[in-house]
Short mmCIF file of C-alpha atoms and ligand atoms in Angstrom, two decimals:
data_model
loop_
_atom_site.label_atom_id
_atom_site.label_comp_id
_atom_site.label_asym_id
_atom_site.label_seq_id
_atom_site.Cartn_x
_atom_site.Cartn_y
_atom_site.Cartn_z
CA MET A 613 0.00 0.00 0.00
CA SER A 614 1.26 3.47 -0.90
CA LEU A 615 2.28 5.71 2.00
CA ILE A 616 1.48 8.72 -0.18
CA PRO A 617 -2.31 9.38 -0.21
CA ILE A 618 -2.59 9.49 -4.01
CA SER A 619 -6.30 10.36 -4.31
CA ASP A 620 -6.00 13.18 -1.71
CA ILE A 621 -3.04 14.63 -3.60
CA ILE A 622 -4.92 14.51 -6.92
CA GLU A 623 -7.89 16.24 -5.32
CA ARG A 624 -5.67 19.01 -3.92
CA VAL A 625 -3.91 19.52 -7.22
CA ARG A 626 -7.24 19.72 -9.10
CA SER A 627 -8.12 22.79 -7.03
CA LEU A 628 -4.94 24.58 -8.18
CA PRO A 629 -4.36 26.44 -11.46
CA VAL A 630 -1.44 24.20 -12.50
CA ARG A 631 -0.63 21.95 -15.44
CA SER A 632 2.85 20.73 -14.57
CA ILE A 633 4.10 19.28 -11.30
CA ALA A 634 7.51 18.41 -9.82
CA LEU A 635 7.64 15.73 -7.09
CA GLN A 636 10.30 15.37 -4.37
CA ALA A 637 10.66 12.90 -1.50
CA PRO A 638 13.36 11.64 0.88
CA GLU A 639 15.14 8.38 0.12
CA GLY A 640 12.65 6.10 1.93
CA LEU A 641 9.71 7.46 -0.09
CA LYS A 642 11.34 8.05 -3.48
CA ARG A 643 10.16 4.77 -4.97
CA GLU A 644 6.55 5.82 -4.38
CA LEU A 645 6.90 8.85 -6.64
CA PRO A 646 6.62 7.03 -10.01
CA VAL A 647 3.24 5.58 -8.95
CA LEU A 648 1.95 9.03 -8.06
CA ALA A 649 3.48 10.47 -11.25
CA GLU A 650 1.60 7.91 -13.31
CA ALA A 651 -1.69 8.74 -11.57
CA LEU A 652 -1.15 12.48 -12.10
CA ARG A 653 -0.26 11.99 -15.76
CA ALA A 654 -3.49 10.03 -16.21
CA GLU A 655 -5.25 13.22 -15.02
CA GLY A 656 -3.54 15.24 -17.76
CA TYR A 657 -0.65 16.79 -15.78
CA SER A 658 2.93 16.75 -16.91
CA VAL A 659 5.19 15.50 -14.12
CA ILE A 660 8.92 15.46 -13.35
CA LEU A 661 10.69 13.90 -10.36
CA SER A 662 13.57 15.34 -8.35
CA GLY A 663 16.10 12.52 -7.99
CA ASP A 664 18.69 14.29 -5.84
CA PRO A 665 19.23 13.17 -2.23
CA CYS A 666 16.84 14.91 0.16
CA TYR A 667 16.84 14.78 3.98
CA GLY A 668 14.42 17.48 5.04
CA ALA A 669 12.11 20.32 4.05
CA CYS A 670 15.25 22.46 4.39
CA ASP A 671 16.18 21.08 0.97
CA LEU A 672 13.30 21.96 -1.34
CA ALA A 673 14.06 21.22 -5.01
CA LEU A 674 13.34 24.81 -6.03
CA ASP A 675 15.39 24.33 -9.20
CA ALA A 676 12.64 21.97 -10.43
CA LEU A 677 10.24 24.95 -10.49
CA GLU A 678 12.00 26.03 -13.67
CA TYR A 679 10.19 23.12 -15.35
CA ALA A 680 6.97 22.88 -13.33
CA ASP A 681 4.19 25.12 -12.00
CA ILE A 682 4.43 23.64 -8.49
CA LEU A 683 6.69 21.39 -6.42
CA ILE A 684 5.14 18.85 -4.06
CA HIS A 685 7.61 17.80 -1.35
CA PHE A 686 6.68 14.72 0.70
CA GLY A 687 7.75 13.30 4.03
CA HIS A 688 8.49 16.38 6.17
CA THR A 689 6.73 19.29 7.83
CA PRO A 690 7.08 22.76 6.26
CA LEU A 691 10.00 24.96 7.31
CA MET A 692 9.09 27.99 5.23
CA ASP A 693 6.29 29.33 3.04
CA HIS A 694 6.74 29.32 -0.71
CA PRO A 695 3.83 30.23 -3.04
CA ARG A 696 4.65 27.37 -5.46
CA VAL A 697 5.55 24.61 -3.00
CA LEU A 698 3.28 22.16 -1.17
CA VAL A 699 4.93 20.28 1.71
CA GLU A 700 3.08 17.08 2.60
CA PRO A 701 4.14 15.27 5.80
CA ILE A 702 3.57 11.52 5.99
CA PHE A 703 2.27 10.60 9.43
CA GLN A 704 2.50 7.13 10.92
CA PRO A 705 -0.83 5.87 12.37
CA GLU A 706 -1.34 6.98 15.97
CA ARG A 707 0.04 4.29 18.24
CA ILE A 708 1.78 3.90 21.54
CA PRO A 709 3.31 0.71 22.84
CA PRO A 710 2.71 -0.73 26.35
CA LEU A 711 4.40 1.57 28.86
CA ASP A 712 5.62 -1.08 31.33
CA SER A 713 9.29 -0.65 30.49
CA VAL A 714 9.26 3.15 30.36
CA LEU A 715 7.37 4.04 33.57
CA PRO A 716 10.13 3.01 36.02
CA LEU A 717 12.65 5.16 34.10
CA LEU A 718 10.73 8.45 34.33
CA THR A 719 11.92 10.89 36.96
CA GLY A 720 9.92 13.74 38.50
CA GLU A 721 6.29 14.57 37.90
CA VAL A 722 6.28 16.87 34.84
CA ILE A 723 7.17 14.83 31.75
CA GLY A 724 7.84 16.70 28.49
CA LEU A 725 6.73 14.65 25.48
CA ILE A 726 8.72 15.04 22.27
CA SER A 727 8.83 13.23 18.95
CA THR A 728 9.65 13.53 15.27
CA ALA A 729 7.03 14.52 12.69
CA GLN A 730 6.18 10.87 11.90
CA HIS A 731 5.04 10.07 15.45
CA ALA A 732 4.11 13.47 16.91
CA SER A 733 0.39 12.78 16.36
CA SER A 734 0.66 9.95 18.92
CA LEU A 735 1.82 12.28 21.72
CA PRO A 736 -1.72 13.14 22.98
CA LEU A 737 -2.41 9.38 23.37
CA LEU A 738 0.83 9.02 25.31
CA ALA A 739 -0.13 12.01 27.49
CA GLU A 740 -3.47 10.38 28.33
CA GLU A 741 -1.79 7.16 29.45
CA LEU A 742 0.79 9.03 31.55
CA LYS A 743 -1.95 11.03 33.29
CA LYS A 744 -3.59 7.76 34.32
CA GLN A 745 -0.27 6.82 35.95
CA GLY A 746 -0.17 10.05 37.99
CA PHE A 747 2.30 12.04 35.86
CA SER A 748 1.77 15.56 34.49
CA PRO A 749 2.67 15.31 30.81
CA VAL A 750 3.40 18.47 28.79
CA ILE A 751 3.45 18.80 25.01
CA ALA A 752 5.07 22.10 24.03
CA PRO A 753 3.35 24.20 21.32
CA PRO A 754 4.73 24.41 17.76
CA SER A 755 7.68 26.64 16.85
CA PRO A 756 8.38 28.27 13.46
CA ARG A 757 10.61 25.34 12.33
CA THR A 758 8.58 22.62 14.06
CA PRO A 759 4.87 23.15 13.25
CA LEU A 760 3.59 20.14 15.23
CA PRO A 761 3.12 20.21 19.03
CA GLY A 762 6.03 18.42 20.72
CA GLN A 763 7.97 18.07 17.46
CA VAL A 764 11.76 18.16 17.44
CA LEU A 765 14.10 18.18 14.45
CA GLY A 766 17.78 17.31 14.33
CA CYS A 767 18.37 21.06 14.06
CA THR A 768 15.65 22.40 16.41
CA TYR A 769 14.93 21.37 20.01
CA THR A 770 12.57 24.21 20.96
CA ALA A 771 9.80 21.78 22.02
CA ALA A 772 12.21 20.00 24.39
CA ARG A 773 13.18 23.30 26.05
CA GLU A 774 9.68 24.80 26.08
CA ALA A 775 8.16 21.79 27.86
CA LYS A 776 9.88 23.06 31.07
CA ALA A 777 9.73 19.52 32.39
CA ASP A 778 11.52 17.44 35.04
CA CYS A 779 12.25 14.75 32.46
CA LEU A 780 11.73 14.31 28.70
CA LEU A 781 10.15 11.28 27.03
CA TYR A 782 11.08 10.88 23.37
CA LEU A 783 8.71 8.76 21.27
CA GLY A 784 10.52 7.62 18.15
CA THR A 785 13.12 5.40 16.61
CA GLY A 786 16.88 6.04 16.64
CA VAL A 787 18.68 8.07 19.28
CA PHE A 788 19.82 11.20 17.48
CA HIS A 789 16.88 13.43 18.44
CA ALA A 790 16.89 12.09 21.99
CA ILE A 791 20.61 12.79 22.40
CA GLY A 792 20.16 16.25 20.91
CA SER A 793 17.30 16.96 23.33
CA ARG A 794 19.42 15.84 26.29
CA ILE A 795 22.32 18.12 25.33
CA ALA A 796 19.97 21.02 24.48
CA THR A 797 18.18 20.89 27.85
CA GLY A 798 20.47 19.08 30.29
CA LEU A 799 17.37 17.14 31.40
CA PRO A 800 17.14 13.36 31.75
CA VAL A 801 15.75 11.93 28.51
CA ILE A 802 14.07 8.56 28.14
CA SER A 803 13.53 7.11 24.67
CA LEU A 804 10.54 4.94 23.77
CA ASP A 805 10.38 2.99 20.51
CA PRO A 806 6.77 3.22 19.24
CA TYR A 807 7.00 -0.15 17.48
CA THR A 808 8.80 -2.36 19.99
CA GLY A 809 8.06 -0.59 23.29
CA GLU A 810 11.77 -0.73 24.09
CA ALA A 811 12.74 2.08 26.45
CA GLY A 812 16.11 3.39 27.59
CA VAL A 813 17.87 6.20 29.42
CA VAL A 814 19.64 8.38 26.86
CA GLU A 815 23.36 8.78 27.50
CA THR A 816 25.52 11.47 25.93
CA ASP A 817 28.89 10.76 27.59
CA ARG A 818 30.37 8.70 24.76
CA LEU A 819 29.35 11.22 22.12
CA LEU A 820 30.71 14.13 24.14
CA ARG A 821 34.02 12.33 24.75
CA ARG A 822 34.34 11.76 20.99
CA ARG A 823 33.57 15.42 20.28
CA PHE A 824 36.13 16.57 22.85
CA ALA A 825 38.78 14.38 21.20
CA LEU A 826 37.86 15.78 17.81
CA ILE A 827 38.31 19.37 19.00
CA GLU A 828 41.73 18.40 20.38
CA LYS A 829 42.63 16.81 17.04
CA ALA A 830 41.59 19.99 15.23
CA ARG A 831 44.12 22.03 17.25
CA SER A 832 46.86 21.05 14.80
CA ALA A 833 44.89 22.36 11.79
CA ASP A 834 46.55 25.39 10.23
CA ARG A 835 43.60 26.13 7.88
CA VAL A 836 39.85 25.85 8.32
CA GLY A 837 37.03 25.53 5.77
CA ILE A 838 33.73 26.93 7.01
CA ILE A 839 31.00 25.05 5.14
CA VAL A 840 27.89 26.99 4.13
CA SER A 841 25.04 25.04 2.58
CA GLN A 842 23.23 26.30 -0.48
CA LYS A 843 20.07 24.44 0.54
CA CYS A 844 17.24 26.91 1.14
CA GLY A 845 16.51 26.00 4.78
CA GLN A 846 20.11 25.42 5.86
CA ASN A 847 21.92 28.49 4.60
CA ARG A 848 23.69 30.13 7.53
CA MET A 849 26.00 32.56 5.77
CA LYS A 850 25.66 35.17 8.55
CA LEU A 851 26.83 32.65 11.15
CA ALA A 852 29.77 31.64 8.91
CA GLU A 853 30.74 35.30 8.49
CA ALA A 854 30.64 35.77 12.27
CA LEU A 855 32.90 32.71 12.77
CA LEU A 856 35.40 33.71 10.05
CA PRO A 857 37.46 36.16 12.15
CA LEU A 858 37.98 33.55 14.90
CA HIS A 859 40.73 31.84 12.89
CA PRO A 860 43.53 33.59 10.94
CA ARG A 861 43.34 31.12 8.05
CA ALA A 862 39.66 30.32 7.64
CA GLU A 863 37.64 30.53 4.44
CA ILE A 864 33.97 30.11 3.65
CA VAL A 865 33.21 27.22 1.31
CA LEU A 866 29.81 26.94 -0.39
CA LEU A 867 28.64 23.37 -0.82
CA ARG A 868 25.40 21.74 -1.92
CA GLU A 869 26.11 18.18 -0.75
CA VAL A 870 28.77 17.63 1.93
CA THR A 871 30.54 14.38 1.12
CA ALA A 872 33.79 12.81 2.25
CA ASP A 873 35.14 13.10 -1.32
CA GLN A 874 34.42 16.80 -1.51
CA LEU A 875 36.08 17.46 1.85
CA LEU A 876 39.08 15.43 0.75
CA ASN A 877 39.33 17.26 -2.57
CA LEU A 878 39.10 20.68 -0.93
CA GLY A 879 42.01 19.65 1.28
CA TYR A 880 41.37 21.54 4.52
CA PRO A 881 42.65 19.79 7.66
CA CYS A 882 39.51 20.88 9.56
CA TYR A 883 36.01 22.09 8.68
CA VAL A 884 33.27 23.94 10.52
CA ASN A 885 29.79 22.77 9.59
CA CYS A 886 27.29 25.59 9.08
CA ALA A 887 25.09 23.25 6.97
CA CYS A 888 22.73 20.65 8.53
CA PRO A 889 23.79 20.22 12.20
CA ARG A 890 23.34 16.43 11.95
CA LEU A 891 26.11 16.12 9.38
CA GLY A 892 29.10 16.45 11.67
CA LEU A 893 27.55 14.34 14.43
CA ASP A 894 26.09 11.54 12.28
CA ASP A 895 28.68 11.35 9.54
CA GLN A 896 31.99 12.22 11.23
CA ILE A 897 33.04 8.59 10.93
CA ARG A 898 33.01 8.94 7.12
CA PHE A 899 34.85 12.26 7.01
CA PRO A 900 38.62 12.36 6.56
CA VAL A 901 39.23 15.23 9.03
CA PRO A 902 37.40 16.85 11.98
CA VAL A 903 34.12 18.52 11.04
CA LEU A 904 33.25 20.73 14.01
CA SER A 905 29.95 22.36 14.86
CA PRO A 906 29.97 26.16 15.28
CA PRO A 907 29.96 25.91 19.13
CA GLU A 908 32.83 23.39 18.94
CA PHE A 909 34.79 25.77 16.70
CA GLU A 910 34.28 28.49 19.32
CA ILE A 911 35.75 26.11 21.92
CA LEU A 912 38.71 25.43 19.61
CA CYS A 913 39.30 29.17 19.19
CA GLY A 914 39.01 29.93 22.92
CA ARG A 915 35.72 31.83 22.59
CA ARG A 916 33.77 29.28 24.63
CA GLU A 917 34.63 26.89 27.47
CA TRP A 918 34.07 23.14 27.18
CA ASP A 919 31.51 23.27 30.00
CA GLU A 920 29.50 25.71 27.85
CA TYR A 921 29.11 23.01 25.16
CA GLU A 922 25.86 23.35 23.17
CA ILE A 923 24.21 21.28 20.50
CA ASP A 924 24.17 23.13 17.19
CA GLU A 925 20.70 24.34 16.20
CA ILE A 926 19.47 26.33 13.22
CA ARG A 927 17.83 29.54 14.35
CA LEU A 928 16.79 31.18 11.05
S1 SF4 B 1560 18.80 20.97 8.57
FE1 SF4 B 1560 19.17 18.77 8.88
S2 SF4 B 1560 18.07 18.29 10.76
FE2 SF4 B 1560 17.28 20.23 10.03
S3 SF4 B 1560 15.49 19.74 8.77
FE3 SF4 B 1560 17.25 19.83 7.40
S4 SF4 B 1560 18.01 17.73 7.26
FE4 SF4 B 1560 16.67 17.83 9.07
#
């Protein structure tokens, strides 16, 4: 069964004055696009697909608008308004697993509930169950980059901070968002897998030790490339310009995709990542040299102490 609601999309498009449509989706949904394209073509529209890698609504394929009246971007929540772009999130059905394993791990009374876009619609259900157990759950309101209540992104933890909780409960898979929320708030964070019910206390010590070692390694770098993304929702040129004077031999490098090959070819012994904040943390293992976040670069340059470490967030 298609995750993309094809008949709903066709209905929406019919109400718009458009004849040509570009479609974009992240890797996990890309294979659904040809099916939708076929259905739209049967309705008389001309359709093209964006095949480039895509990881968020920060990376709208605006170049495709040269060939189409509108772009429909699937799989994320909107980060910005654009008159010719529709952003269509794909929500997982509301579900919460049994809470037996998570309840003993929660600390305090006020529990901030956070999740990614896929599972954020299940947070009210989770809140109901926690209330029955005597907790006071809080779901923070939306922020400009996270339009769903309780939603966090790998570059925005406003909902984790705004919950003003004793403890955070992250509903989702993977640990990146949970680790980010822990560093962003300093609060205990418990993760809960919506499919398996597996729960765990989120630890950041190993990650922070690795980041400390990376900063130390970067001390021998005589030149620094400050990466600025050309993707529409990631461009932080102002931040890069503010960081530039911190190092006598730093340059700003514009990049569309940040890959190990490109970093190798550019030849800098250290980079500062002003593109997607997840890049340096998730992909450092693939990169040939240290790729520091802006706060880590400030630590390297003596502008910030290690105990003032912060997770990098995009505040556009
Ligand atoms: S900048 Fe990175 S974390 Fe933020 S929305 Fe884009 S891909 Fe996701």
